XYZ file of C-alpha atoms in Angstrom:
337
model
C 54.245 121.392 -163.183
C 56.216 118.243 -164.188
C 57.114 117.685 -160.534
C 53.421 117.893 -159.529
C 52.462 115.386 -162.216
C 55.237 113.061 -161.054
C 53.990 113.252 -157.461
C 50.438 112.548 -158.598
C 51.602 109.533 -160.603
C 53.622 108.262 -157.636
C 50.626 108.653 -155.336
C 48.438 106.811 -157.834
C 50.963 103.989 -158.027
C 50.980 103.660 -154.239
C 47.186 103.585 -154.139
C 47.003 100.912 -156.828
C 49.778 98.665 -155.520
C 51.128 99.134 -152.017
C 47.994 100.394 -150.279
C 45.693 97.547 -151.432
C 48.331 95.033 -150.354
C 48.660 96.718 -146.959
C 44.869 96.809 -146.654
C 44.608 93.106 -147.480
C 47.261 92.266 -144.868
C 45.524 94.522 -142.340
C 42.164 92.811 -142.961
C 43.776 89.376 -142.651
C 45.452 90.435 -139.415
C 42.156 91.731 -138.017
C 40.413 88.441 -138.819
C 43.224 86.438 -137.224
C 43.158 88.632 -134.101
C 39.403 88.162 -133.817
C 39.814 84.395 -134.067
C 42.511 84.427 -131.400
C 40.309 86.548 -129.117
C 37.393 84.172 -129.760
C 39.504 81.128 -128.858
C 40.717 82.827 -125.676
C 37.128 83.616 -124.701
C 36.054 80.016 -125.298
C 39.038 78.699 -123.316
C 38.190 81.034 -120.429
C 34.546 79.962 -120.422
C 35.630 76.323 -120.568
C 37.714 76.813 -117.435
C 34.831 78.504 -115.616
C 32.009 76.190 -116.734
C 33.812 72.869 -117.424
C 32.216 72.825 -120.871
C 34.851 71.905 -123.513
C 35.772 74.948 -125.616
C 34.934 73.181 -128.861
C 31.216 73.125 -128.002
C 31.203 76.927 -127.814
C 33.201 77.053 -131.048
C 30.781 74.653 -132.760
C 27.681 76.631 -131.783
C 29.394 79.879 -132.756
C 30.423 78.543 -136.174
C 26.971 77.069 -136.858
C 25.406 80.458 -136.094
C 28.055 82.108 -138.268
C 27.299 79.739 -141.159
C 23.584 80.528 -141.035
C 23.793 84.242 -140.151
C 22.262 85.193 -143.504
C 18.946 83.523 -142.740
C 16.069 85.985 -143.062
C 15.100 85.658 -139.408
C 18.665 86.509 -138.318
C 19.613 89.059 -140.949
C 18.037 92.071 -139.212
C 20.196 91.464 -136.139
C 23.403 90.248 -137.778
C 23.658 93.232 -140.114
C 23.675 95.840 -137.325
C 26.879 97.705 -136.478
C 26.739 96.508 -132.856
C 26.636 92.888 -133.967
C 29.536 93.352 -136.385
C 31.726 94.629 -133.531
C 31.336 91.354 -131.659
C 33.911 88.567 -131.838
C 31.317 85.775 -131.587
C 28.368 85.086 -133.887
C 26.082 83.293 -131.437
C 22.607 84.710 -131.933
C 19.844 84.207 -129.382
C 16.433 85.640 -130.377
C 15.630 88.762 -128.375
C 12.310 87.425 -127.126
C 14.068 84.423 -125.634
C 16.941 86.574 -124.359
C 14.926 89.263 -122.570
C 11.621 87.409 -122.147
C 8.617 87.259 -124.472
C 6.551 89.722 -122.423
C 9.435 92.100 -121.745
C 8.789 95.285 -123.751
C 12.308 96.602 -123.114
C 14.512 94.695 -125.580
C 17.764 96.427 -124.566
C 20.365 95.764 -121.902
C 18.938 95.650 -118.396
C 19.460 94.011 -115.019
C 19.633 90.248 -114.885
C 16.953 90.195 -112.207
C 14.571 92.028 -114.532
C 15.301 89.589 -117.362
C 14.673 86.631 -115.054
C 11.415 88.225 -113.925
C 10.190 87.889 -117.520
C 11.638 84.352 -117.855
C 14.353 85.573 -120.226
C 17.398 83.333 -120.623
C 20.005 86.122 -120.965
C 22.681 86.113 -118.282
C 25.328 88.567 -117.030
C 28.756 87.217 -117.922
C 31.112 90.131 -117.263
C 29.830 91.004 -113.804
C 28.519 94.484 -114.582
C 25.037 93.586 -113.341
C 23.502 94.019 -116.786
C 22.401 91.567 -119.465
C 23.299 92.768 -122.953
C 22.796 90.731 -126.157
C 25.643 92.680 -127.784
C 28.128 91.672 -125.058
C 30.176 88.578 -126.015
C 30.772 87.531 -122.404
C 27.047 87.720 -121.670
C 26.212 85.794 -124.837
C 28.695 82.958 -124.221
C 27.711 82.764 -120.539
C 24.067 82.439 -121.607
C 24.963 79.701 -124.099
C 26.878 77.929 -121.326
C 23.730 77.899 -119.178
C 21.808 76.417 -122.126
C 24.395 73.713 -122.833
C 24.874 72.705 -119.170
C 21.160 72.715 -118.298
C 21.237 68.947 -117.618
C 24.925 68.580 -116.712
C 28.314 68.589 -118.365
C 28.649 65.037 -119.679
C 28.559 64.791 -123.486
C 25.054 63.311 -123.455
C 23.823 65.949 -120.976
C 25.214 68.777 -123.102
C 23.577 67.319 -126.207
C 20.266 67.277 -124.317
C 20.728 70.927 -123.386
C 21.403 71.897 -126.991
C 18.445 69.826 -128.172
C 16.138 71.621 -125.708
C 17.269 74.905 -127.249
C 17.388 74.095 -130.976
C 14.960 71.143 -131.217
C 16.166 70.393 -134.742
C 17.984 67.213 -135.816
C 19.741 68.964 -138.706
C 21.193 71.647 -136.442
C 22.272 69.072 -133.874
C 24.090 67.103 -136.565
C 25.953 70.204 -137.777
C 27.000 71.238 -134.260
C 28.149 67.699 -133.446
C 30.215 67.612 -136.660
C 31.793 70.985 -135.956
C 32.631 70.027 -132.368
C 34.362 66.869 -133.634
C 36.442 68.853 -136.155
C 37.514 71.502 -133.633
C 38.293 68.872 -131.016
C 40.468 66.949 -133.496
C 42.570 69.930 -134.589
C 42.440 71.763 -131.217
C 42.111 75.128 -132.970
C 39.461 77.256 -134.658
C 41.641 78.850 -137.315
C 41.026 76.197 -139.972
C 41.566 78.145 -143.167
C 42.962 76.989 -146.494
C 42.006 74.651 -149.326
C 43.594 72.250 -151.783
C 42.900 71.404 -155.411
C 41.182 67.991 -155.552
C 43.819 66.299 -157.755
C 47.614 66.705 -157.698
C 48.819 69.519 -159.959
C 51.425 67.252 -161.535
C 48.662 64.921 -162.798
C 47.372 65.028 -166.361
C 43.940 66.606 -165.909
C 41.543 69.053 -167.540
C 38.293 70.745 -166.581
C 35.976 73.552 -167.583
C 32.845 75.210 -166.224
C 29.945 72.771 -166.621
C 27.761 73.625 -163.637
C 24.111 74.057 -164.672
C 24.490 72.250 -168.003
C 21.734 69.781 -168.907
C 22.429 66.099 -168.265
C 20.991 63.016 -169.905
C 22.366 60.255 -167.707
C 19.821 59.191 -165.089
C 17.071 61.462 -166.443
C 16.921 65.103 -167.476
C 18.538 67.328 -164.847
C 21.212 69.979 -164.471
C 24.842 69.212 -163.814
C 25.506 70.116 -160.189
C 29.280 70.258 -160.322
C 32.474 70.366 -162.362
C 33.973 67.335 -164.085
C 37.746 67.011 -163.764
C 38.968 64.541 -166.368
C 42.099 62.663 -165.348
C 43.730 59.270 -165.755
C 42.232 56.283 -164.018
C 43.717 55.958 -160.522
C 44.847 59.580 -160.084
C 44.743 60.577 -156.405
C 41.655 62.474 -155.220
C 42.278 64.783 -152.278
C 40.162 66.565 -149.702
C 39.742 70.220 -150.612
C 39.069 71.433 -147.065
C 39.120 70.795 -143.348
C 36.050 68.747 -142.597
C 34.351 65.523 -141.606
C 33.311 62.603 -143.799
C 29.514 62.754 -143.829
C 28.816 60.069 -146.420
C 30.804 57.264 -148.015
C 29.631 54.497 -150.298
C 27.660 53.848 -153.450
C 25.292 56.315 -155.098
C 23.213 55.157 -158.085
C 24.312 58.189 -160.128
C 27.653 59.067 -158.538
C 29.025 55.542 -158.100
C 31.613 55.270 -155.344
C 31.426 58.666 -153.704
C 32.470 60.572 -150.603
C 30.745 63.604 -149.085
C 32.732 65.885 -146.765
C 31.185 68.674 -144.679
C 33.572 71.540 -143.940
C 33.566 74.022 -141.052
C 31.621 76.599 -143.096
C 28.754 74.175 -143.617
C 29.656 73.437 -147.246
C 29.215 69.859 -148.469
C 31.958 68.733 -150.858
C 30.864 65.893 -153.145
C 33.446 63.618 -154.832
C 31.900 61.111 -157.249
C 32.737 58.335 -159.768
C 35.691 57.186 -157.676
C 37.599 53.992 -158.346
C 38.010 53.375 -154.630
C 38.416 54.935 -151.176
C 41.363 55.537 -148.891
C 40.978 52.473 -146.631
C 41.307 54.393 -143.347
C 38.349 56.677 -144.124
C 34.953 56.042 -142.582
C 31.900 58.186 -141.942
C 32.963 60.509 -139.148
C 36.645 60.601 -140.160
C 38.280 64.033 -139.925
C 40.271 65.316 -142.914
C 42.367 68.314 -143.861
C 43.195 69.917 -147.238
C 45.336 67.610 -149.360
C 44.485 64.352 -147.548
C 44.009 61.405 -149.913
C 40.382 60.255 -149.896
C 40.220 58.086 -153.029
C 41.153 57.731 -156.684
C 39.690 58.836 -160.014
C 37.461 56.225 -161.643
C 34.408 55.747 -163.831
C 31.947 54.182 -161.392
C 28.213 54.797 -161.383
C 24.920 54.450 -163.288
C 24.255 50.853 -162.387
C 24.304 48.407 -159.502
C 27.127 48.811 -156.944
C 30.472 48.264 -158.621
C 29.384 49.278 -162.130
C 32.319 50.823 -163.995
C 33.291 52.126 -167.412
C 30.154 53.728 -168.832
C 32.082 56.984 -169.395
C 35.712 58.175 -169.384
C 37.400 58.304 -165.958
C 36.868 61.632 -164.229
C 36.126 63.205 -160.872
C 32.745 64.859 -160.492
C 33.225 67.577 -157.856
C 30.240 69.412 -156.405
C 29.712 71.993 -153.666
C 26.519 72.473 -151.666
C 25.740 75.153 -149.107
C 23.654 74.374 -146.045
C 21.340 77.331 -145.440
C 19.920 75.787 -142.272
C 17.073 73.981 -144.018
C 18.427 72.324 -147.168
C 21.653 71.944 -149.129
C 21.660 73.899 -152.395
C 24.157 73.472 -155.204
C 26.414 76.282 -156.396
C 29.128 76.516 -159.036
C 32.471 75.090 -157.808
C 34.420 76.178 -160.896
C 35.570 79.620 -159.571
C 36.752 77.973 -156.356
C 38.641 75.267 -158.227
C 40.428 77.895 -160.311
C 41.273 79.874 -157.186
C 42.623 76.837 -155.279
C 44.603 75.733 -158.319
C 46.262 79.168 -158.596
C 46.976 79.314 -154.865
C 48.551 75.881 -154.863
C 50.749 76.694 -157.854
C 52.030 79.781 -156.009
C 52.901 77.705 -152.942
C 54.996 75.231 -154.928
């Protein structure tokens, strides 16, 4: 009896400790393998079509970032979609043709008969919206509709999306992927050095009096004047300059479509401009007390960094609480030291 209890306790220990760790490593490995397979597919299609791989990666990541939109959710939540390595979603009516009643894989000639844009990429004679090769081949035909120069490819994407906001996001993503020459851009950094004297607490959603009644869309990190402010992610500088509430501020858009807002700075890293590419830990400015006045106004409140996060849902940016992420990045960075 005691032996049975001991075995049960040992099994329970394994389930609670070793197995979750193994599962986490297995999940991480699966994600990494998918990303490697995705990059290989994009490289292959680049060789075949002469379209730089980072355009495929940019479209794929934009679609991935907005996969939870209501119009996409029905497709992206299916088991067939989840098995794919790419996230590019082309509406079925456009893929198979608006008048085509058969919205499943079929011959390319039949799809073309109904003016569908789906194309056979793997050479099996069929067009299937669940087949990654077919999907990327179809996107290649969209991008290269007018040619393969940068301006021609932008025209092709515009013909398809016809949305300035989407075009901006895809252009930003392409620039980031081109700069780093990889799609596996994971990892974050805490916005101020851990050795600095700083403090913060959860203040997102609290009422604010400065500049009119409104909620606080971020977390204030109080630190000494001049403490280094660092990029928290891989991304591109979307905005830089003066904001009437935020003072000297920088906005960085990361690869997941999240806008990271750094406000009340004392100054900027001189090499940074709109369009600059950054990685986690890069210096972007310094803690200050700027804001609430004409450009250059300082000292109306103690020096601190206002840090906000905004998610692009495809239509607007909406604020969400950065505090849990700050705590997580802080813990992760302490473990790496």
